[in-house]
Amino acid sequence: MSDSCTTRPTVSASGLAALVVTCALPVYAGVRRKGVTALITAALLSATSTGAWLTVLQPVDEPPPRPHAQPTGYWTLPTGSRLAYTHLPAEGVRRSAAPG
């Protein structure tokens, strides 16, 4: 199991806590009644969670990336940085060079 799978519940719980606080504080500041604050916060939390589930959290039907068939090369820059590149040959009909 990867580390991202083990941290998901913690991230979800902290996100939920942040969402509840973000909803509850402004409502409580305007209403100052605990019952109404809880009711409005629950409604906003439900609406936000449902909206996120319907729009953002749905799986995307995209195939996973394929590994490159060509080997990866590296350029070492004078600054000490390294850039990775993979040479892919051009495809299609060769065109003449642009006049210039």
PDB file of N, CA and C in Angstrom:
ATOM      1  N   MET A   1       0.842  -1.173   0.000  1.00  0.00           N
ATOM      2  CA  MET A   1       0.000   0.000   0.000  1.00  0.00           C
ATOM      3  C   MET A   1       0.889   1.238   0.000  1.00  0.00           C
ATOM      4  N   SER A   2       0.542   2.218  -0.808  1.00  0.00           N
ATOM      5  CA  SER A   2       1.367   3.419  -0.891  1.00  0.00           C
ATOM      6  C   SER A   2       1.046   4.375   0.256  1.00  0.00           C
ATOM      7  N   ASP A   3       1.931   5.341   0.465  1.00  0.00           N
ATOM      8  CA  ASP A   3       1.744   6.303   1.540  1.00  0.00           C
ATOM      9  C   ASP A   3       0.525   7.181   1.313  1.00  0.00           C
ATOM     10  N   SER A   4       0.181   7.458   0.040  1.00  0.00           N
ATOM     11  CA  SER A   4      -0.961   8.326  -0.226  1.00  0.00           C
ATOM     12  C   SER A   4      -2.262   7.678   0.215  1.00  0.00           C
ATOM     13  N   CYS A   5      -2.339   6.345   0.163  1.00  0.00           N
ATOM     14  CA  CYS A   5      -3.553   5.655   0.598  1.00  0.00           C
ATOM     15  C   CYS A   5      -3.696   5.704   2.108  1.00  0.00           C
ATOM     16  N   THR A   6      -2.602   5.697   2.822  1.00  0.00           N
ATOM     17  CA  THR A   6      -2.682   5.716   4.281  1.00  0.00           C
ATOM     18  C   THR A   6      -2.933   7.112   4.818  1.00  0.00           C
ATOM     19  N   THR A   7      -2.616   8.152   4.069  1.00  0.00           N
ATOM     20  CA  THR A   7      -2.832   9.514   4.547  1.00  0.00           C
ATOM     21  C   THR A   7      -4.174  10.082   4.103  1.00  0.00           C
ATOM     22  N   ARG A   8      -4.888   9.423   3.214  1.00  0.00           N
ATOM     23  CA  ARG A   8      -6.159   9.950   2.728  1.00  0.00           C
ATOM     24  C   ARG A   8      -7.172  10.206   3.830  1.00  0.00           C
ATOM     25  N   PRO A   9      -7.391   9.260   4.777  1.00  0.00           N
ATOM     26  CA  PRO A   9      -8.368   9.565   5.830  1.00  0.00           C
ATOM     27  C   PRO A   9      -7.990  10.799   6.641  1.00  0.00           C
ATOM     28  N   THR A  10      -6.717  10.994   6.901  1.00  0.00           N
ATOM     29  CA  THR A  10      -6.272  12.156   7.666  1.00  0.00           C
ATOM     30  C   THR A  10      -6.516  13.433   6.881  1.00  0.00           C
ATOM     31  N   VAL A  11      -6.194  13.411   5.593  1.00  0.00           N
ATOM     32  CA  VAL A  11      -6.405  14.581   4.747  1.00  0.00           C
ATOM     33  C   VAL A  11      -7.896  14.867   4.614  1.00  0.00           C
ATOM     34  N   SER A  12      -8.707  13.831   4.453  1.00  0.00           N
ATOM     35  CA  SER A  12     -10.152  14.019   4.348  1.00  0.00           C
ATOM     36  C   SER A  12     -10.725  14.599   5.634  1.00  0.00           C
ATOM     37  N   ALA A  13     -10.277  14.084   6.783  1.00  0.00           N
ATOM     38  CA  ALA A  13     -10.776  14.575   8.063  1.00  0.00           C
ATOM     39  C   ALA A  13     -10.371  16.029   8.288  1.00  0.00           C
ATOM     40  N   SER A  14      -9.137  16.375   7.944  1.00  0.00           N
ATOM     41  CA  SER A  14      -8.710  17.766   8.133  1.00  0.00           C
ATOM     42  C   SER A  14      -9.427  18.694   7.156  1.00  0.00           C
ATOM     43  N   GLY A  15      -9.681  18.217   5.940  1.00  0.00           N
ATOM     44  CA  GLY A  15     -10.444  19.015   4.979  1.00  0.00           C
ATOM     45  C   GLY A  15     -11.872  19.236   5.440  1.00  0.00           C
ATOM     46  N   LEU A  16     -12.490  18.190   5.991  1.00  0.00           N
ATOM     47  CA  LEU A  16     -13.846  18.311   6.506  1.00  0.00           C
ATOM     48  C   LEU A  16     -13.887  19.281   7.688  1.00  0.00           C
ATOM     49  N   ALA A  17     -12.908  19.187   8.569  1.00  0.00           N
ATOM     50  CA  ALA A  17     -12.855  20.097   9.713  1.00  0.00           C
ATOM     51  C   ALA A  17     -12.689  21.542   9.243  1.00  0.00           C
ATOM     52  N   ALA A  18     -11.829  21.762   8.265  1.00  0.00           N
ATOM     53  CA  ALA A  18     -11.633  23.115   7.734  1.00  0.00           C
ATOM     54  C   ALA A  18     -12.911  23.637   7.086  1.00  0.00           C
ATOM     55  N   LEU A  19     -13.627  22.759   6.375  1.00  0.00           N
ATOM     56  CA  LEU A  19     -14.871  23.171   5.736  1.00  0.00           C
ATOM     57  C   LEU A  19     -15.926  23.537   6.777  1.00  0.00           C
ATOM     58  N   VAL A  20     -16.030  22.740   7.843  1.00  0.00           N
ATOM     59  CA  VAL A  20     -17.010  23.029   8.900  1.00  0.00           C
ATOM     60  C   VAL A  20     -16.683  24.355   9.577  1.00  0.00           C
ATOM     61  N   VAL A  21     -15.421  24.578   9.902  1.00  0.00           N
ATOM     62  CA  VAL A  21     -15.031  25.830  10.556  1.00  0.00           C
ATOM     63  C   VAL A  21     -15.275  27.009   9.621  1.00  0.00           C
ATOM     64  N   THR A  22     -14.942  26.833   8.341  1.00  0.00           N
ATOM     65  CA  THR A  22     -15.132  27.911   7.365  1.00  0.00           C
ATOM     66  C   THR A  22     -16.606  28.259   7.206  1.00  0.00           C
ATOM     67  N   CYS A  23     -17.469  27.265   7.283  1.00  0.00           N
ATOM     68  CA  CYS A  23     -18.903  27.522   7.190  1.00  0.00           C
ATOM     69  C   CYS A  23     -19.463  28.073   8.496  1.00  0.00           C
ATOM     70  N   ALA A  24     -19.052  27.491   9.621  1.00  0.00           N
ATOM     71  CA  ALA A  24     -19.676  27.820  10.906  1.00  0.00           C
ATOM     72  C   ALA A  24     -19.304  29.200  11.429  1.00  0.00           C
ATOM     73  N   LEU A  25     -18.052  29.611  11.262  1.00  0.00           N
ATOM     74  CA  LEU A  25     -17.643  30.893  11.848  1.00  0.00           C
ATOM     75  C   LEU A  25     -18.402  32.092  11.287  1.00  0.00           C
ATOM     76  N   PRO A  26     -18.508  32.242   9.972  1.00  0.00           N
ATOM     77  CA  PRO A  26     -19.272  33.395   9.467  1.00  0.00           C
ATOM     78  C   PRO A  26     -20.757  33.338   9.851  1.00  0.00           C
ATOM     79  N   VAL A  27     -21.322  32.123   9.853  1.00  0.00           N
ATOM     80  CA  VAL A  27     -22.733  31.996  10.220  1.00  0.00           C
ATOM     81  C   VAL A  27     -22.924  32.382  11.679  1.00  0.00           C
ATOM     82  N   TYR A  28     -22.047  31.869  12.549  1.00  0.00           N
ATOM     83  CA  TYR A  28     -22.160  32.191  13.972  1.00  0.00           C
ATOM     84  C   TYR A  28     -21.943  33.683  14.224  1.00  0.00           C
ATOM     85  N   ALA A  29     -21.042  34.276  13.448  1.00  0.00           N
ATOM     86  CA  ALA A  29     -20.777  35.713  13.616  1.00  0.00           C
ATOM     87  C   ALA A  29     -22.018  36.535  13.257  1.00  0.00           C
ATOM     88  N   GLY A  30     -22.800  36.067  12.287  1.00  0.00           N
ATOM     89  CA  GLY A  30     -23.988  36.813  11.879  1.00  0.00           C
ATOM     90  C   GLY A  30     -25.220  36.480  12.687  1.00  0.00           C
ATOM     91  N   VAL A  31     -25.356  35.238  13.177  1.00  0.00           N
ATOM     92  CA  VAL A  31     -26.585  34.793  13.821  1.00  0.00           C
ATOM     93  C   VAL A  31     -26.475  34.796  15.344  1.00  0.00           C
ATOM     94  N   ARG A  32     -25.367  34.312  15.876  1.00  0.00           N
ATOM     95  CA  ARG A  32     -25.090  34.235  17.315  1.00  0.00           C
ATOM     96  C   ARG A  32     -26.048  33.295  18.057  1.00  0.00           C
ATOM     97  N   ARG A  33     -26.652  32.336  17.335  1.00  0.00           N
ATOM     98  CA  ARG A  33     -27.477  31.325  18.006  1.00  0.00           C
ATOM     99  C   ARG A  33     -26.966  29.968  17.563  1.00  0.00           C
ATOM    100  N   LYS A  34     -26.642  29.108  18.534  1.00  0.00           N
ATOM    101  CA  LYS A  34     -25.993  27.831  18.236  1.00  0.00           C
ATOM    102  C   LYS A  34     -26.868  26.917  17.389  1.00  0.00           C
ATOM    103  N   GLY A  35     -28.140  26.860  17.651  1.00  0.00           N
ATOM    104  CA  GLY A  35     -29.040  25.970  16.905  1.00  0.00           C
ATOM    105  C   GLY A  35     -29.129  26.364  15.436  1.00  0.00           C
ATOM    106  N   VAL A  36     -29.318  27.653  15.192  1.00  0.00           N
ATOM    107  CA  VAL A  36     -29.407  28.144  13.815  1.00  0.00           C
ATOM    108  C   VAL A  36     -28.059  27.988  13.117  1.00  0.00           C
ATOM    109  N   THR A  37     -26.976  28.247  13.841  1.00  0.00           N
ATOM    110  CA  THR A  37     -25.636  28.087  13.273  1.00  0.00           C
ATOM    111  C   THR A  37     -25.410  26.639  12.849  1.00  0.00           C
ATOM    112  N   ALA A  38     -25.781  25.701  13.707  1.00  0.00           N
ATOM    113  CA  ALA A  38     -25.603  24.278  13.382  1.00  0.00           C
ATOM    114  C   ALA A  38     -26.442  23.885  12.175  1.00  0.00           C
ATOM    115  N   LEU A  39     -27.665  24.361  12.105  1.00  0.00           N
ATOM    116  CA  LEU A  39     -28.546  24.025  10.986  1.00  0.00           C
ATOM    117  C   LEU A  39     -28.019  24.601   9.668  1.00  0.00           C
ATOM    118  N   ILE A  40     -27.633  25.853   9.657  1.00  0.00           N
ATOM    119  CA  ILE A  40     -27.117  26.483   8.436  1.00  0.00           C
ATOM    120  C   ILE A  40     -25.786  25.857   8.037  1.00  0.00           C
ATOM    121  N   THR A  41     -24.931  25.575   9.020  1.00  0.00           N
ATOM    122  CA  THR A  41     -23.646  24.936   8.721  1.00  0.00           C
ATOM    123  C   THR A  41     -23.849  23.553   8.117  1.00  0.00           C
ATOM    124  N   ALA A  42     -24.768  22.778   8.661  1.00  0.00           N
ATOM    125  CA  ALA A  42     -25.052  21.450   8.107  1.00  0.00           C
ATOM    126  C   ALA A  42     -25.577  21.546   6.680  1.00  0.00           C
ATOM    127  N   ALA A  43     -26.439  22.519   6.421  1.00  0.00           N
ATOM    128  CA  ALA A  43     -26.976  22.694   5.067  1.00  0.00           C
ATOM    129  C   ALA A  43     -25.875  23.115   4.095  1.00  0.00           C
ATOM    130  N   LEU A  44     -25.022  24.060   4.500  1.00  0.00           N
ATOM    131  CA  LEU A  44     -23.922  24.491   3.632  1.00  0.00           C
ATOM    132  C   LEU A  44     -22.913  23.365   3.405  1.00  0.00           C
ATOM    133  N   LEU A  45     -22.633  22.603   4.457  1.00  0.00           N
ATOM    134  CA  LEU A  45     -21.710  21.483   4.336  1.00  0.00           C
ATOM    135  C   LEU A  45     -22.256  20.429   3.391  1.00  0.00           C
ATOM    136  N   SER A  46     -23.539  20.123   3.510  1.00  0.00           N
ATOM    137  CA  SER A  46     -24.159  19.151   2.608  1.00  0.00           C
ATOM    138  C   SER A  46     -24.147  19.636   1.160  1.00  0.00           C
ATOM    139  N   ALA A  47     -24.487  20.897   0.966  1.00  0.00           N
ATOM    140  CA  ALA A  47     -24.505  21.441  -0.392  1.00  0.00           C
ATOM    141  C   ALA A  47     -23.101  21.469  -0.997  1.00  0.00           C
ATOM    142  N   THR A  48     -22.112  21.876  -0.207  1.00  0.00           N
ATOM    143  CA  THR A  48     -20.736  21.929  -0.697  1.00  0.00           C
ATOM    144  C   THR A  48     -20.202  20.539  -1.007  1.00  0.00           C
ATOM    145  N   SER A  49     -20.451  19.597  -0.109  1.00  0.00           N
ATOM    146  CA  SER A  49     -19.978  18.225  -0.320  1.00  0.00           C
ATOM    147  C   SER A  49     -20.642  17.592  -1.536  1.00  0.00           C
ATOM    148  N   THR A  50     -21.939  17.802  -1.686  1.00  0.00           N
ATOM    149  CA  THR A  50     -22.653  17.249  -2.838  1.00  0.00           C
ATOM    150  C   THR A  50     -22.152  17.884  -4.131  1.00  0.00           C
ATOM    151  N   GLY A  51     -21.965  19.188  -4.120  1.00  0.00           N
ATOM    152  CA  GLY A  51     -21.446  19.861  -5.316  1.00  0.00           C
ATOM    153  C   GLY A  51     -20.061  19.381  -5.690  1.00  0.00           C
ATOM    154  N   ALA A  52     -19.201  19.200  -4.689  1.00  0.00           N
ATOM    155  CA  ALA A  52     -17.849  18.697  -4.958  1.00  0.00           C
ATOM    156  C   ALA A  52     -17.907  17.279  -5.491  1.00  0.00           C
ATOM    157  N   TRP A  53     -18.754  16.451  -4.918  1.00  0.00           N
ATOM    158  CA  TRP A  53     -18.861  15.058  -5.365  1.00  0.00           C
ATOM    159  C   TRP A  53     -19.353  15.001  -6.818  1.00  0.00           C
ATOM    160  N   LEU A  54     -20.322  15.829  -7.172  1.00  0.00           N
ATOM    161  CA  LEU A  54     -20.900  15.780  -8.517  1.00  0.00           C
ATOM    162  C   LEU A  54     -19.991  16.374  -9.580  1.00  0.00           C
ATOM    163  N   THR A  55     -19.104  17.289  -9.188  1.00  0.00           N
ATOM    164  CA  THR A  55     -18.290  17.969 -10.199  1.00  0.00           C
ATOM    165  C   THR A  55     -16.824  17.578 -10.167  1.00  0.00           C
ATOM    166  N   VAL A  56     -16.200  17.593  -9.020  1.00  0.00           N
ATOM    167  CA  VAL A  56     -14.754  17.445  -8.935  1.00  0.00           C
ATOM    168  C   VAL A  56     -14.308  16.022  -8.631  1.00  0.00           C
ATOM    169  N   LEU A  57     -15.018  15.324  -7.797  1.00  0.00           N
ATOM    170  CA  LEU A  57     -14.541  14.052  -7.277  1.00  0.00           C
ATOM    171  C   LEU A  57     -14.955  12.837  -8.097  1.00  0.00           C
ATOM    172  N   GLN A  58     -15.471  13.031  -9.286  1.00  0.00           N
ATOM    173  CA  GLN A  58     -15.846  11.912 -10.143  1.00  0.00           C
ATOM    174  C   GLN A  58     -14.613  11.415 -10.898  1.00  0.00           C
ATOM    175  N   PRO A  59     -14.504  10.091 -11.093  1.00  0.00           N
ATOM    176  CA  PRO A  59     -13.349   9.569 -11.826  1.00  0.00           C
ATOM    177  C   PRO A  59     -13.384  10.006 -13.293  1.00  0.00           C
ATOM    178  N   VAL A  60     -12.222  10.155 -13.859  1.00  0.00           N
ATOM    179  CA  VAL A  60     -12.079  10.575 -15.247  1.00  0.00           C
ATOM    180  C   VAL A  60     -11.701   9.352 -16.073  1.00  0.00           C
ATOM    181  N   ASP A  61     -12.362   9.181 -17.208  1.00  0.00           N
ATOM    182  CA  ASP A  61     -12.065   8.044 -18.081  1.00  0.00           C
ATOM    183  C   ASP A  61     -10.877   8.359 -18.970  1.00  0.00           C
ATOM    184  N   GLU A  62      -9.710   8.414 -18.375  1.00  0.00           N
ATOM    185  CA  GLU A  62      -8.490   8.694 -19.118  1.00  0.00           C
ATOM    186  C   GLU A  62      -7.500   7.571 -18.848  1.00  0.00           C
ATOM    187  N   PRO A  63      -6.907   7.018 -19.900  1.00  0.00           N
ATOM    188  CA  PRO A  63      -5.972   5.914 -19.670  1.00  0.00           C
ATOM    189  C   PRO A  63      -4.719   6.402 -18.934  1.00  0.00           C
ATOM    190  N   PRO A  64      -4.107   5.535 -18.164  1.00  0.00           N
ATOM    191  CA  PRO A  64      -2.889   5.935 -17.464  1.00  0.00           C
ATOM    192  C   PRO A  64      -1.760   6.212 -18.450  1.00  0.00           C
ATOM    193  N   PRO A  65      -0.803   7.030 -18.089  1.00  0.00           N
ATOM    194  CA  PRO A  65       0.295   7.340 -19.003  1.00  0.00           C
ATOM    195  C   PRO A  65       1.129   6.105 -19.310  1.00  0.00           C
ATOM    196  N   ARG A  66       1.602   6.028 -20.566  1.00  0.00           N
ATOM    197  CA  ARG A  66       2.453   4.906 -20.984  1.00  0.00           C
ATOM    198  C   ARG A  66       3.910   5.270 -20.760  1.00  0.00           C
ATOM    199  N   PRO A  67       4.726   4.302 -20.410  1.00  0.00           N
ATOM    200  CA  PRO A  67       6.156   4.596 -20.293  1.00  0.00           C
ATOM    201  C   PRO A  67       6.755   4.891 -21.673  1.00  0.00           C
ATOM    202  N   HIS A  68       7.768   5.706 -21.709  1.00  0.00           N
ATOM    203  CA  HIS A  68       8.418   6.060 -22.965  1.00  0.00           C
ATOM    204  C   HIS A  68       9.230   4.887 -23.491  1.00  0.00           C
ATOM    205  N   ALA A  69       9.148   4.673 -24.806  1.00  0.00           N
ATOM    206  CA  ALA A  69       9.931   3.605 -25.421  1.00  0.00           C
ATOM    207  C   ALA A  69      11.383   4.042 -25.621  1.00  0.00           C
ATOM    208  N   GLN A  70      11.618   5.325 -25.709  1.00  0.00           N
ATOM    209  CA  GLN A  70      12.965   5.852 -25.933  1.00  0.00           C
ATOM    210  C   GLN A  70      13.626   6.132 -24.581  1.00  0.00           C
ATOM    211  N   PRO A  71      14.931   6.005 -24.501  1.00  0.00           N
ATOM    212  CA  PRO A  71      15.603   6.308 -23.235  1.00  0.00           C
ATOM    213  C   PRO A  71      15.599   7.820 -22.950  1.00  0.00           C
ATOM    214  N   THR A  72      15.648   8.144 -21.697  1.00  0.00           N
ATOM    215  CA  THR A  72      15.666   9.543 -21.275  1.00  0.00           C
ATOM    216  C   THR A  72      17.103  10.023 -21.176  1.00  0.00           C
ATOM    217  N   GLY A  73      17.360  11.196 -21.749  1.00  0.00           N
ATOM    218  CA  GLY A  73      18.682  11.813 -21.652  1.00  0.00           C
ATOM    219  C   GLY A  73      18.618  13.006 -20.710  1.00  0.00           C
ATOM    220  N   TYR A  74      19.788  13.514 -20.338  1.00  0.00           N
ATOM    221  CA  TYR A  74      19.844  14.635 -19.403  1.00  0.00           C
ATOM    222  C   TYR A  74      20.818  15.687 -19.905  1.00  0.00           C
ATOM    223  N   TRP A  75      20.433  16.937 -19.796  1.00  0.00           N
ATOM    224  CA  TRP A  75      21.334  18.059 -20.039  1.00  0.00           C
ATOM    225  C   TRP A  75      21.736  18.604 -18.676  1.00  0.00           C
ATOM    226  N   THR A  76      23.010  18.774 -18.479  1.00  0.00           N
ATOM    227  CA  THR A  76      23.492  19.407 -17.251  1.00  0.00           C
ATOM    228  C   THR A  76      23.817  20.857 -17.587  1.00  0.00           C
ATOM    229  N   LEU A  77      23.140  21.758 -16.937  1.00  0.00           N
ATOM    230  CA  LEU A  77      23.310  23.182 -17.210  1.00  0.00           C
ATOM    231  C   LEU A  77      24.463  23.752 -16.386  1.00  0.00           C
ATOM    232  N   PRO A  78      25.021  24.889 -16.823  1.00  0.00           N
ATOM    233  CA  PRO A  78      26.121  25.500 -16.071  1.00  0.00           C
ATOM    234  C   PRO A  78      25.722  25.895 -14.651  1.00  0.00           C
ATOM    235  N   THR A  79      24.428  26.051 -14.402  1.00  0.00           N
ATOM    236  CA  THR A  79      23.964  26.437 -13.062  1.00  0.00           C
ATOM    237  C   THR A  79      23.914  25.245 -12.108  1.00  0.00           C
ATOM    238  N   GLY A  80      24.118  24.030 -12.639  1.00  0.00           N
ATOM    239  CA  GLY A  80      24.055  22.835 -11.817  1.00  0.00           C
ATOM    240  C   GLY A  80      22.730  22.103 -11.933  1.00  0.00           C
ATOM    241  N   SER A  81      21.763  22.714 -12.601  1.00  0.00           N
ATOM    242  CA  SER A  81      20.467  22.056 -12.802  1.00  0.00           C
ATOM    243  C   SER A  81      20.579  21.001 -13.888  1.00  0.00           C
ATOM    244  N   ARG A  82      19.677  20.034 -13.850  1.00  0.00           N
ATOM    245  CA  ARG A  82      19.620  19.008 -14.890  1.00  0.00           C
ATOM    246  C   ARG A  82      18.233  18.991 -15.497  1.00  0.00           C
ATOM    247  N   LEU A  83      18.174  18.953 -16.818  1.00  0.00           N
ATOM    248  CA  LEU A  83      16.916  18.856 -17.544  1.00  0.00           C
ATOM    249  C   LEU A  83      16.830  17.474 -18.177  1.00  0.00           C
ATOM    250  N   ALA A  84      15.711  16.806 -17.985  1.00  0.00           N
ATOM    251  CA  ALA A  84      15.498  15.498 -18.603  1.00  0.00           C
ATOM    252  C   ALA A  84      14.798  15.703 -19.941  1.00  0.00           C
ATOM    253  N   TYR A  85      15.157  14.896 -20.932  1.00  0.00           N
ATOM    254  CA  TYR A  85      14.492  14.957 -22.230  1.00  0.00           C
ATOM    255  C   TYR A  85      14.420  13.557 -22.809  1.00  0.00           C
ATOM    256  N   THR A  86      13.439  13.365 -23.659  1.00  0.00           N
ATOM    257  CA  THR A  86      13.287  12.115 -24.412  1.00  0.00           C
ATOM    258  C   THR A  86      13.157  12.497 -25.872  1.00  0.00           C
ATOM    259  N   HIS A  87      14.061  11.988 -26.706  1.00  0.00           N
ATOM    260  CA  HIS A  87      14.030  12.302 -28.127  1.00  0.00           C
ATOM    261  C   HIS A  87      12.953  11.461 -28.799  1.00  0.00           C
ATOM    262  N   LEU A  88      11.973  12.129 -29.396  1.00  0.00           N
ATOM    263  CA  LEU A  88      10.940  11.456 -30.164  1.00  0.00           C
ATOM    264  C   LEU A  88      11.078  11.886 -31.612  1.00  0.00           C
ATOM    265  N   PRO A  89      11.276  10.950 -32.549  1.00  0.00           N
ATOM    266  CA  PRO A  89      11.417  11.338 -33.942  1.00  0.00           C
ATOM    267  C   PRO A  89      10.123  11.935 -34.487  1.00  0.00           C
ATOM    268  N   ALA A  90      10.274  12.869 -35.418  1.00  0.00           N
ATOM    269  CA  ALA A  90       9.115  13.519 -36.021  1.00  0.00           C
ATOM    270  C   ALA A  90       8.330  12.535 -36.876  1.00  0.00           C
ATOM    271  N   GLU A  91       7.033  12.769 -36.952  1.00  0.00           N
ATOM    272  CA  GLU A  91       6.171  11.937 -37.789  1.00  0.00           C
ATOM    273  C   GLU A  91       5.502  12.819 -38.828  1.00  0.00           C
ATOM    274  N   GLY A  92       5.125  12.228 -39.959  1.00  0.00           N
ATOM    275  CA  GLY A  92       4.418  12.970 -40.987  1.00  0.00           C
ATOM    276  C   GLY A  92       5.306  13.278 -42.175  1.00  0.00           C
ATOM    277  N   VAL A  93       4.780  14.105 -43.070  1.00  0.00           N
ATOM    278  CA  VAL A  93       5.479  14.470 -44.297  1.00  0.00           C
ATOM    279  C   VAL A  93       6.452  15.593 -44.006  1.00  0.00           C
ATOM    280  N   ARG A  94       7.689  15.435 -44.523  1.00  0.00           N
ATOM    281  CA  ARG A  94       8.702  16.463 -44.312  1.00  0.00           C
ATOM    282  C   ARG A  94       8.379  17.676 -45.180  1.00  0.00           C
ATOM    283  N   ARG A  95       8.447  18.860 -44.595  1.00  0.00           N
ATOM    284  CA  ARG A  95       8.206  20.104 -45.331  1.00  0.00           C
ATOM    285  C   ARG A  95       9.529  20.815 -45.546  1.00  0.00           C
ATOM    286  N   SER A  96       9.567  21.658 -46.539  1.00  0.00           N
ATOM    287  CA  SER A  96      10.785  22.421 -46.779  1.00  0.00           C
ATOM    288  C   SER A  96      10.920  23.504 -45.718  1.00  0.00           C
ATOM    289  N   ALA A  97      12.133  23.961 -45.540  1.00  0.00           N
ATOM    290  CA  ALA A  97      12.398  25.014 -44.564  1.00  0.00           C
ATOM    291  C   ALA A  97      11.721  26.298 -44.970  1.00  0.00           C
ATOM    292  N   ALA A  98      11.319  27.075 -44.003  1.00  0.00           N
ATOM    293  CA  ALA A  98      10.673  28.348 -44.282  1.00  0.00           C
ATOM    294  C   ALA A  98      11.683  29.319 -44.860  1.00  0.00           C
ATOM    295  N   PRO A  99      11.293  30.086 -45.863  1.00  0.00           N
ATOM    296  CA  PRO A  99      12.236  31.056 -46.438  1.00  0.00           C
ATOM    297  C   PRO A  99      12.576  32.122 -45.393  1.00  0.00           C
ATOM    298  N   GLY A 100      13.798  32.496 -45.389  1.00  0.00           N
ATOM    299  CA  GLY A 100      14.085  33.472 -44.362  1.00  0.00           C
ATOM    300  C   GLY A 100      15.328  34.130 -44.574  1.00  0.00           C
TER     301      GLY A 100
END
